[in-house]
Amino acid sequence: MTADLLVTGAELVATVDDARREIPGGWVAVTDGLVSAIGGAGDPQPEAASTIDASGCLVTPGLVNTHHHLYQNLTRAFAPALTGGLFDWLRTLYPLWARLDEEAAYVSAYIGLTELALGGCTTSTDHLYVHPRASGDLIAAEIAAARDLGMRFHPTRGSMSLSEKDGGLPPDSVVQDDDEILADSERLVAEFHDRSPAAMTRIALAPCSPFSVSTSLMTRTAELAERLDVRLHTHLCETEDENAFCLEQFGRRPVDYLADVGWLTDRTWLAHVVWPDAGEVARLGAARVGAAHCPSSNMILGSGLAPVAELRAAGAPVGLGVDGSASSDSASMWLEARTAMLQGKLRHGAGSMSARDALEIATRGGAASHRPAGEIGELSVGACGDLVVWALDGVAFAGALSDPVEAWLRCGPVSARHTVVAGRPVVTDGVPAHSGLGEQLARHRRVSARLQG
Ligand SMILES: [Zn+2]
């Protein structure tokens, strides 16, 4: 049978499959959006309708971004919010985000997903938790952008229901009531959640954080997720301020609170998880609660160093997140993988975290919080045809002859040469395949100026 795409002649194919096979001189064929064959230099290759020459390149599965707020690229590096910790940063930006509308959601998703694709990401989640009154269908607008670009997309229906007058952090203008949030969550799942293994769109439910939603919304969202069989996401244990807030507001620490509202299950994945104590790490691991490690954001907001090795050892699936474009400002999964590797070495010694560990977290680690094994985050027959071709040449790689995977993450900085989703190119020769970038950048500038003005 003729394949749709053949990626051939790689320096190395790092499959990150169950056996963690690495194939020198390897090739990957994609047919009908799925990986249809993988082989080495001596294996017969299928005929293909199109071919990508990967000579001199590392080929990996597409990277899986497990935490983001795409809309925040409209307020990147916003001067009045550059020096505060998480709570100050949020209070400065909430009033700007109250101006979001469908055009802002579309254009921020278009630019943000393009940025992610250039950094080797093929599946991204998004956590859009600001839904101002009369702002329209923001999640549908984001999904339209992902479809235009051909990115695999897992937006979450974010929410905030606890405003300042009720003891929460956000102003009244950006919160909704619980019934409205739950009804809209159910509508979005019915309209967009695709349960097929090759799905391009999946929806999860995502109250923003303990300090911005009511206890009843947390409980009722968990019940709804169970009934609809969709995943649950929120921010947890990001800062010591949050620990103090939870102790004062609820009389318990964040992980105890999470257990009380019915979220301590493998349906849940959490952004950040910087401040669990040893006992809480063990409880999260035993329950297989996933973690989205966001190393750049955690450093830029001064939040702390997450216990990644401890969480993994306890059994929690750990993935990587670029986090919102207004906190980490840059959105490259390659950069997050490198930063995760550096933080791992800083915490536990040079031998404690390799480039392969970081690649694993960035691919199948994140995939484990989102889908059954074998769908994304690995290159194996039957998995989604999502892969990245990384050039290992030029000045940055001169002299790096002995280990392509270590070289990939130690040398650089690196962008993807080719990013492929479901067998279709999203980035070709380092350039986005969709032709609308110039127009959307101009539109993004106009919308950003309106929000910041
Ligand atoms: Zn976040």
Short mmCIF file of N, CA and C and ligand atoms in Angstrom, two decimals, residues 67 69 235 271-272 323-324, ligand 1:
data_model
loop_
_atom_site.label_atom_id
_atom_site.label_comp_id
_atom_site.label_asym_id
_atom_site.label_seq_id
_atom_site.Cartn_x
_atom_site.Cartn_y
_atom_site.Cartn_z
N HIS A 67 -0.14 22.45 29.38
CA HIS A 67 -0.73 23.60 30.09
C HIS A 67 -0.39 24.90 29.36
N HIS A 69 -2.26 29.12 28.34
CA HIS A 69 -3.38 30.06 28.25
C HIS A 69 -3.08 30.90 27.01
N HIS A 235 -5.28 24.52 38.23
CA HIS A 235 -3.97 24.87 38.81
C HIS A 235 -3.96 24.40 40.26
N ALA A 271 -1.87 21.75 36.86
CA ALA A 271 -0.77 22.61 36.43
C ALA A 271 0.09 22.99 37.62
N HIS A 272 1.39 22.92 37.42
CA HIS A 272 2.44 23.40 38.34
C HIS A 272 2.86 22.38 39.40
N ASP A 323 2.87 27.06 29.77
CA ASP A 323 2.06 27.98 30.56
C ASP A 323 1.75 29.24 29.75
N GLY A 324 0.98 30.11 30.34
CA GLY A 324 0.45 31.27 29.62
C GLY A 324 1.53 32.17 29.07
ZN ZN B 1 -1.58 28.49 34.14
#
